[in-house]
Short mmCIF file of N, CA and C in Angstrom, two decimals:
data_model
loop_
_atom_site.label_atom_id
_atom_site.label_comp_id
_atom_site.label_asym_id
_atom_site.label_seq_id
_atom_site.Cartn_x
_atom_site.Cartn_y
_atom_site.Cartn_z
N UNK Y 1 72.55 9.93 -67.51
CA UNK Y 1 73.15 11.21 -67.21
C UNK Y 1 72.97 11.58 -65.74
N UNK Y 2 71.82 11.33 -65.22
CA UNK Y 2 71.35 11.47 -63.74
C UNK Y 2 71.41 10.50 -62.77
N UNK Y 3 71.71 9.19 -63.11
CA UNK Y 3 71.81 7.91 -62.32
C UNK Y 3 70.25 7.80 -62.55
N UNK Y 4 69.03 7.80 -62.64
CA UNK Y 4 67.76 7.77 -62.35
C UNK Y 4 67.26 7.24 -63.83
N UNK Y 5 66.18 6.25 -63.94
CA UNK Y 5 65.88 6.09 -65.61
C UNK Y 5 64.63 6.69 -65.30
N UNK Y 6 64.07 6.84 -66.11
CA UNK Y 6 62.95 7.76 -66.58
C UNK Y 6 62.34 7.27 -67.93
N UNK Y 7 61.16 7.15 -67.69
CA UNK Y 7 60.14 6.67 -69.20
C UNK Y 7 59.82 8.14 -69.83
N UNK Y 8 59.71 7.98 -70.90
CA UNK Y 8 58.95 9.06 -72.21
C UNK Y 8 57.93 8.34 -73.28
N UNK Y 9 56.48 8.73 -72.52
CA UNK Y 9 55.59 8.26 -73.96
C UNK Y 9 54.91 9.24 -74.06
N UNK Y 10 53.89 9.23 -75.49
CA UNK Y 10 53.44 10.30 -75.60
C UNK Y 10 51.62 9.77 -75.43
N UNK Y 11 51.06 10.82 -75.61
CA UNK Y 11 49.18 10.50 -74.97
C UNK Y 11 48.90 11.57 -76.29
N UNK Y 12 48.16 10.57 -76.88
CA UNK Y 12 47.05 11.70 -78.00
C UNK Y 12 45.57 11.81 -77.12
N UNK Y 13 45.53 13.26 -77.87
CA UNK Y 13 44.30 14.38 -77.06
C UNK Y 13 42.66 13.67 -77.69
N UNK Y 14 42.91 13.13 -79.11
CA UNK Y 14 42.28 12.84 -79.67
C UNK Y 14 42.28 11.65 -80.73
N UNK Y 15 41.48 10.72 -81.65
CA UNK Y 15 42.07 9.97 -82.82
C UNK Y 15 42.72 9.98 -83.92
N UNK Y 16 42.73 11.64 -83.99
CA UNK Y 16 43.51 11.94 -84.89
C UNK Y 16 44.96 12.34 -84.41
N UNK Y 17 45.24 11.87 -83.63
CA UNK Y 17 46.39 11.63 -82.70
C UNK Y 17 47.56 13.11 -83.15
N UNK Y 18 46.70 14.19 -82.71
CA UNK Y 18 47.31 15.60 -83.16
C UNK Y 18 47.47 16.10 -81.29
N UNK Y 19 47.98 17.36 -81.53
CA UNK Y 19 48.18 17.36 -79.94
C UNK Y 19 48.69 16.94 -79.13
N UNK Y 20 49.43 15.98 -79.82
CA UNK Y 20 50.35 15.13 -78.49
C UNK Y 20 50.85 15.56 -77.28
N UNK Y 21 51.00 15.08 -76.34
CA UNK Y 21 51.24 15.00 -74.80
C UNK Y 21 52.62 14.27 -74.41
N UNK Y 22 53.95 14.72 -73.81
CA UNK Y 22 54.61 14.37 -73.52
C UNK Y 22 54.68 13.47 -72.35
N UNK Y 23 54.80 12.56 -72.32
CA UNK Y 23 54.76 12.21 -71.35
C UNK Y 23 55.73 11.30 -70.34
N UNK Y 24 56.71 12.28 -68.58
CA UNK Y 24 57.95 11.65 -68.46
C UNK Y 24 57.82 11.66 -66.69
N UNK Y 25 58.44 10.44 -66.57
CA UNK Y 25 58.30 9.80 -65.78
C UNK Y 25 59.80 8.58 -65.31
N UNK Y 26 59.71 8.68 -63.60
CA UNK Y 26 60.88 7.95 -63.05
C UNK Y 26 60.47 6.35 -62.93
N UNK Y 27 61.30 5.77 -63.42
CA UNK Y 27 61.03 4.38 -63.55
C UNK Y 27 61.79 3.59 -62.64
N UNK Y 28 62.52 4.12 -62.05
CA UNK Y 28 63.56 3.15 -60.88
C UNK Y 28 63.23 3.28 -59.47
N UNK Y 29 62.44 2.20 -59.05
CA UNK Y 29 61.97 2.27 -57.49
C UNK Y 29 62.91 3.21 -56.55
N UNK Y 30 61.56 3.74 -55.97
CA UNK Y 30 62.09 4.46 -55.26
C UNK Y 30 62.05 6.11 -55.05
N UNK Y 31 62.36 6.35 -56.41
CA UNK Y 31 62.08 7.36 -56.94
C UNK Y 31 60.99 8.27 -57.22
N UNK Y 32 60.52 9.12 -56.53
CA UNK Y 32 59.05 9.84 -57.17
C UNK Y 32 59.36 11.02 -58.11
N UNK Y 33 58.19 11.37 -58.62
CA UNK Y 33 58.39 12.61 -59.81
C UNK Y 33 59.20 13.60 -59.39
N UNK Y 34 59.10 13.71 -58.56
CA UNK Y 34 59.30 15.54 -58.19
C UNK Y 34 61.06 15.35 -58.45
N UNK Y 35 61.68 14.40 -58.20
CA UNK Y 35 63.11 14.32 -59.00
C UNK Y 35 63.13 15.21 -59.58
N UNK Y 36 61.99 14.58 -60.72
CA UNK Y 36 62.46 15.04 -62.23
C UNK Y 36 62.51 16.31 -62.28
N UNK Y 37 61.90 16.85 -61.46
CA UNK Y 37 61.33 18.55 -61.62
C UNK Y 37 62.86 19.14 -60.82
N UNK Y 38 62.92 18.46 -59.35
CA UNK Y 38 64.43 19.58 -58.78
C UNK Y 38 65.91 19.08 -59.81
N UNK Y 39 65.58 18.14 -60.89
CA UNK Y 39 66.83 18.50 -62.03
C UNK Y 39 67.09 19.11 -62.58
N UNK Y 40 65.54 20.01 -63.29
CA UNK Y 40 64.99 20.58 -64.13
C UNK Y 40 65.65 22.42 -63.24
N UNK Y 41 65.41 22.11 -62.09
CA UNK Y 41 65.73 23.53 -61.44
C UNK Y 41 66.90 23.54 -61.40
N UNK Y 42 67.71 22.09 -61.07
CA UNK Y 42 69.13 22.35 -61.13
C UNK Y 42 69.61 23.12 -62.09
N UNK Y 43 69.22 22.42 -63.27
CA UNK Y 43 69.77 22.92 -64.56
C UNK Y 43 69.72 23.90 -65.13
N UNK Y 44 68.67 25.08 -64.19
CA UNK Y 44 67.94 26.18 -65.32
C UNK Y 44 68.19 27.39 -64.04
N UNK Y 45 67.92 28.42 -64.76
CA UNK Y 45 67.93 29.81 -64.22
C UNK Y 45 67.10 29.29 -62.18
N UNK Y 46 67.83 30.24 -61.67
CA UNK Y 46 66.10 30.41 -60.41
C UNK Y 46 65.12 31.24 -60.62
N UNK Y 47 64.17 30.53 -59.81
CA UNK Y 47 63.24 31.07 -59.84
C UNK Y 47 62.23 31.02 -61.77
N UNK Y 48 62.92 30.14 -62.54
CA UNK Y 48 62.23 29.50 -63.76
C UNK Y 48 61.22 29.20 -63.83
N UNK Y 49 59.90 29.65 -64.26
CA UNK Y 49 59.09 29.00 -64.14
C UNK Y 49 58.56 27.59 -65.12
N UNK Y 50 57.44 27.05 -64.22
CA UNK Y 50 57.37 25.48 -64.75
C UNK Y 50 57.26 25.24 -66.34
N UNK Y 51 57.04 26.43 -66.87
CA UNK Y 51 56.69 26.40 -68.45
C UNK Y 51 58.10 26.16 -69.31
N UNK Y 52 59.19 26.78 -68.69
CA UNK Y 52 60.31 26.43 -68.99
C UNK Y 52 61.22 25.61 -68.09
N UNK Y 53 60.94 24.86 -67.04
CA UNK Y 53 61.30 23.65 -66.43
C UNK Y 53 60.70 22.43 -67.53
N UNK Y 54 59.42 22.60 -67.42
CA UNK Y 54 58.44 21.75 -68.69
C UNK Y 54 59.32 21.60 -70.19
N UNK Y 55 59.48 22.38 -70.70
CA UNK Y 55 60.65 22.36 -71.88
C UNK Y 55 61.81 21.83 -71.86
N UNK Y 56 62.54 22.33 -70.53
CA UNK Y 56 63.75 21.22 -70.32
C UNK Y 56 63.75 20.06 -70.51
N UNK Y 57 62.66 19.70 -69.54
CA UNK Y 57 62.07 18.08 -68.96
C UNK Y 57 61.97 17.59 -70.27
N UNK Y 58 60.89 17.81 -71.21
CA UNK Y 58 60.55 17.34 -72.88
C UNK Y 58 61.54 17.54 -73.37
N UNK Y 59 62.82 18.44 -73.34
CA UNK Y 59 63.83 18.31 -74.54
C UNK Y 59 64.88 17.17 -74.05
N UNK Y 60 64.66 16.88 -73.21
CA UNK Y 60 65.34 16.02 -72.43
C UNK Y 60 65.32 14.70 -72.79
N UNK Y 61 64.10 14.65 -72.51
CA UNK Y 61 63.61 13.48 -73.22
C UNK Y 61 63.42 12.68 -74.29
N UNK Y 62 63.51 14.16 -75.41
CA UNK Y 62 63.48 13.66 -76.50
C UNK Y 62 64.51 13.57 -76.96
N UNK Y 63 65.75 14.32 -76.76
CA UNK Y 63 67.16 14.19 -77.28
C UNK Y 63 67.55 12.62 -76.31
N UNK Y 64 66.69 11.97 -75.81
CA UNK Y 64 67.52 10.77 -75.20
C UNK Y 64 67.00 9.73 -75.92
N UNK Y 65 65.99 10.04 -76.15
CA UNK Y 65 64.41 9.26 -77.56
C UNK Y 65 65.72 9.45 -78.55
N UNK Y 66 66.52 10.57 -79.43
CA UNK Y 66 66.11 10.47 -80.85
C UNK Y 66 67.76 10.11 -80.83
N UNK Y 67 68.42 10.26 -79.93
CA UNK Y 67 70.12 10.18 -79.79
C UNK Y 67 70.52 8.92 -79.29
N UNK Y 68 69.68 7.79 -78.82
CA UNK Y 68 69.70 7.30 -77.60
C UNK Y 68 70.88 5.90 -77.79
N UNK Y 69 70.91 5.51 -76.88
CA UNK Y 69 72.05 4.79 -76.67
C UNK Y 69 72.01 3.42 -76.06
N UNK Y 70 72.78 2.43 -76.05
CA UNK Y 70 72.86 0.71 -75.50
C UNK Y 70 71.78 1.19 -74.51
N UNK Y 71 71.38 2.40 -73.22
CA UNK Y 71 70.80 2.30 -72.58
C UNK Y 71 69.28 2.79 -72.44
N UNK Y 72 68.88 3.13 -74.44
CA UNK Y 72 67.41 3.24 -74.72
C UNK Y 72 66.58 1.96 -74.69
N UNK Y 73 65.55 1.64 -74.21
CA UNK Y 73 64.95 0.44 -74.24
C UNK Y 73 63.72 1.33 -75.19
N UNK Y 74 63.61 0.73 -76.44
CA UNK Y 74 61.56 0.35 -77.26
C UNK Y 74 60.68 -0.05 -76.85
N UNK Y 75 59.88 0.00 -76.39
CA UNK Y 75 58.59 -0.80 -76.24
C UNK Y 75 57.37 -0.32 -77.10
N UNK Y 76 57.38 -0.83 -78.10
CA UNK Y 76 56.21 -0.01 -79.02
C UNK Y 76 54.78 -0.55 -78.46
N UNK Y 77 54.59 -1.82 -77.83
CA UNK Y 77 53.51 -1.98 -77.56
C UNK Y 77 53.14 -2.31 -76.30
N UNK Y 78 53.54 -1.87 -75.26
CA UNK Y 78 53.39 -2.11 -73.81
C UNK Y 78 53.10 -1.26 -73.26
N UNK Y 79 51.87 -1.60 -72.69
CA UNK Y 79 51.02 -0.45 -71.74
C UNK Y 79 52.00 0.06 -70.25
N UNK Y 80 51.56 1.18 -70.45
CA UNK Y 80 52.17 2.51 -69.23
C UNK Y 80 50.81 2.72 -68.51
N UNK Y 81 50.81 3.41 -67.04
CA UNK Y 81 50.44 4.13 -66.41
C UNK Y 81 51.74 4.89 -66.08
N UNK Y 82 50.81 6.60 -65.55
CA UNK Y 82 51.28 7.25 -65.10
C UNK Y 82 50.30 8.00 -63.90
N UNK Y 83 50.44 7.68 -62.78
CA UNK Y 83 49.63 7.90 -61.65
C UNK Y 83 49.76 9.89 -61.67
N UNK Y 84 48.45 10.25 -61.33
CA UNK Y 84 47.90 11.83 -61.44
C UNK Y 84 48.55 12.58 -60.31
N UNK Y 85 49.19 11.93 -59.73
CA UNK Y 85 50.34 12.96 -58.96
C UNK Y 85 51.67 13.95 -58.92
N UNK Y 86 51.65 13.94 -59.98
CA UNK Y 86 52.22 15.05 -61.01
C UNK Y 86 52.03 16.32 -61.46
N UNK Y 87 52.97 16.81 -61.87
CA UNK Y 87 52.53 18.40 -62.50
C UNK Y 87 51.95 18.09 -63.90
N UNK Y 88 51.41 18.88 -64.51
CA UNK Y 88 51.22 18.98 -66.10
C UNK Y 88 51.06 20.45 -66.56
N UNK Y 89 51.41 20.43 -67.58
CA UNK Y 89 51.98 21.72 -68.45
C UNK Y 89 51.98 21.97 -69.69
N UNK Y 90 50.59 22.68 -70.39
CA UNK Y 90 50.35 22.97 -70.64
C UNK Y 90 51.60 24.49 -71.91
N UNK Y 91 51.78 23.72 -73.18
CA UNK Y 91 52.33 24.62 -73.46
C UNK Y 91 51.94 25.80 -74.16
N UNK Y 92 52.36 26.85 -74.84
CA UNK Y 92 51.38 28.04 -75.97
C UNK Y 92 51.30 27.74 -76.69
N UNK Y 93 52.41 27.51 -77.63
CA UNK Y 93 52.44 26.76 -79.16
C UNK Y 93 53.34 25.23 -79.04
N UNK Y 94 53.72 24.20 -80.04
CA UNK Y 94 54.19 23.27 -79.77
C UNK Y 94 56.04 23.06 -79.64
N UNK Y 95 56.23 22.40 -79.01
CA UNK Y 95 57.52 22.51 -78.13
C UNK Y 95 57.93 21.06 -78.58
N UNK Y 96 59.14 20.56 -79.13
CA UNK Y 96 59.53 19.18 -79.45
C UNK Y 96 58.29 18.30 -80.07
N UNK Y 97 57.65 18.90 -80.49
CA UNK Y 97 56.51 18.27 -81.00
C UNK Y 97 55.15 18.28 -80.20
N UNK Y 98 55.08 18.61 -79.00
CA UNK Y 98 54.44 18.34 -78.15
C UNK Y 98 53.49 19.74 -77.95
N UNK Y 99 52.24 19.71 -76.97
CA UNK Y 99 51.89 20.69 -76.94
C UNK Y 99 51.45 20.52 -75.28
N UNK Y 100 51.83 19.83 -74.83
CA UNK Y 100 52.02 19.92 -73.42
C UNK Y 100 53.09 18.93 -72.79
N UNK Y 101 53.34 18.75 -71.12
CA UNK Y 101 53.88 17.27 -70.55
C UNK Y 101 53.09 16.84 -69.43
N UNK Y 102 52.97 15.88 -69.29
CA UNK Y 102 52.59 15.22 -68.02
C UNK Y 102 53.50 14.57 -66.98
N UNK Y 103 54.02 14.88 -66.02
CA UNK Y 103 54.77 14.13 -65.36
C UNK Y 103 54.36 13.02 -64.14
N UNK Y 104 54.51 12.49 -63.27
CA UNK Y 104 54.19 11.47 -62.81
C UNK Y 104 55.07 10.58 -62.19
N UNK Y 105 54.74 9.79 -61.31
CA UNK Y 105 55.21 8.31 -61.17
C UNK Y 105 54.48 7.37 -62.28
N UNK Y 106 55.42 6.71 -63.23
CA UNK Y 106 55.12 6.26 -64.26
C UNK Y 106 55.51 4.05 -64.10
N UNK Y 107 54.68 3.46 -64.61
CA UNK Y 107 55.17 2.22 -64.70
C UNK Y 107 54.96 1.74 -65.86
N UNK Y 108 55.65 1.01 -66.34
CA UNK Y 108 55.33 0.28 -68.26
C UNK Y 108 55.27 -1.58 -67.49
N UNK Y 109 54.64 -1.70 -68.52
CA UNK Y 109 54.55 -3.23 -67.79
C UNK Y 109 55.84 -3.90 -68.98
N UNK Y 110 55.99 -5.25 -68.02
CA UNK Y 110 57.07 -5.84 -68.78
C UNK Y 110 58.36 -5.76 -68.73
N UNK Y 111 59.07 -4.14 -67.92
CA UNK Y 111 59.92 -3.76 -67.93
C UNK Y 111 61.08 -4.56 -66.62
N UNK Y 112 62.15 -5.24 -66.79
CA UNK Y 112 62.80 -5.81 -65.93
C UNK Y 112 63.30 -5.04 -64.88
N UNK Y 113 63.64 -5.60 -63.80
CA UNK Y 113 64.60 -4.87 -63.07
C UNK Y 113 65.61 -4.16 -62.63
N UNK Y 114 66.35 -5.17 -63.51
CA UNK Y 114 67.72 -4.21 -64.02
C UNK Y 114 67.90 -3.20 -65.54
N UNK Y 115 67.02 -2.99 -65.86
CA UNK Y 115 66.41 -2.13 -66.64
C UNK Y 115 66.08 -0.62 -66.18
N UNK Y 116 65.22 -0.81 -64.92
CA UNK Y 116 64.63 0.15 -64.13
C UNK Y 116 66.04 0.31 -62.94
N UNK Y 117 67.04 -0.48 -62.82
CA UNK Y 117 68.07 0.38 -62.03
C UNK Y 117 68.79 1.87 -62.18
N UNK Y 118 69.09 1.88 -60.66
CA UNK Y 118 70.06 3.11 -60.58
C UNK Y 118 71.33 2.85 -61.29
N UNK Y 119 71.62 4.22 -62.39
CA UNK Y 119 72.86 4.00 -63.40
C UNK Y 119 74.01 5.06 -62.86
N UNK Y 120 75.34 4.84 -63.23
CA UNK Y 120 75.85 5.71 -62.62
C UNK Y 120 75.89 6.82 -63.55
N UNK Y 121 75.79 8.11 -62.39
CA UNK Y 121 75.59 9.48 -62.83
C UNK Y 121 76.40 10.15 -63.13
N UNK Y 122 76.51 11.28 -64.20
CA UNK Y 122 77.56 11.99 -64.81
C UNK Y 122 77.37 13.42 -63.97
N UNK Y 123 75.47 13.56 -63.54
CA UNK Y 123 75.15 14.82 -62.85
C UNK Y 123 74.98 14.43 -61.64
N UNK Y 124 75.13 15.00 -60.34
CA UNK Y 124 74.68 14.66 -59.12
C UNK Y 124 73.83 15.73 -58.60
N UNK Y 125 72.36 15.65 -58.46
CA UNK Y 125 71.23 16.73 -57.80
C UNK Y 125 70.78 16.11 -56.61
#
């Protein structure tokens, strides 16, 4: 939708894997987080604050998770980082399942190159 791919995993708080953590991130070199965030402004009221930028970002994500298309890739078992240079957000009650997001520069291992390319965009920010 944005030309830009972007990862979505989630981080449990605990073993009883309650609390989940959204977690979204730009995957196509080049790209750092903060993208994700001036889309998030594109798309929403000014002056929005991050709690509902944060909601965008996660519904975003997950309608691309649960709708997704020739251009969803699975990886059920391949380790991610997501480097701490990011916002995180903290929600009140739970939001798409989630009860917060983490954003980031994110990498999954394994993932090819043309995988992680620039796609063409339907939105331009």
């Amino acid at each position: 939708m944005f030309g830009v791919v972007f990862g979505y995993a989630t981080h449990h708080l605990d073993n009883r894997r309650l609390g989940d953590i959204g977690v979204v991130g730009p995957l196509t070199p080049g790209i750092g987080w903060r993208r994700l965030w001036q889309m998030a402004e594109a798309m929403n009221t000014d002056e929005s604050p991050r709690d509902k930028l944060g909601r965008w970002i996660l519904v975003q994500a997950t309608r691309a998770f649960v709708c997704g298309s020739g251009r969803i890739a699975h990886f059920e078992d391949q380790d991610w980082q997501l480097e701490q240079n990011g916002y995180r957000v903290r929600f009140t009650d739970a939001y798409c399942n989630r009860y917060g997001l983490w954003t980031g520069d994110l990498t999954v291992t394994g993932m090819a190159a043309e995988q992680m390319a620039m796609r063409p965009a339907v939105y331009r920010i």
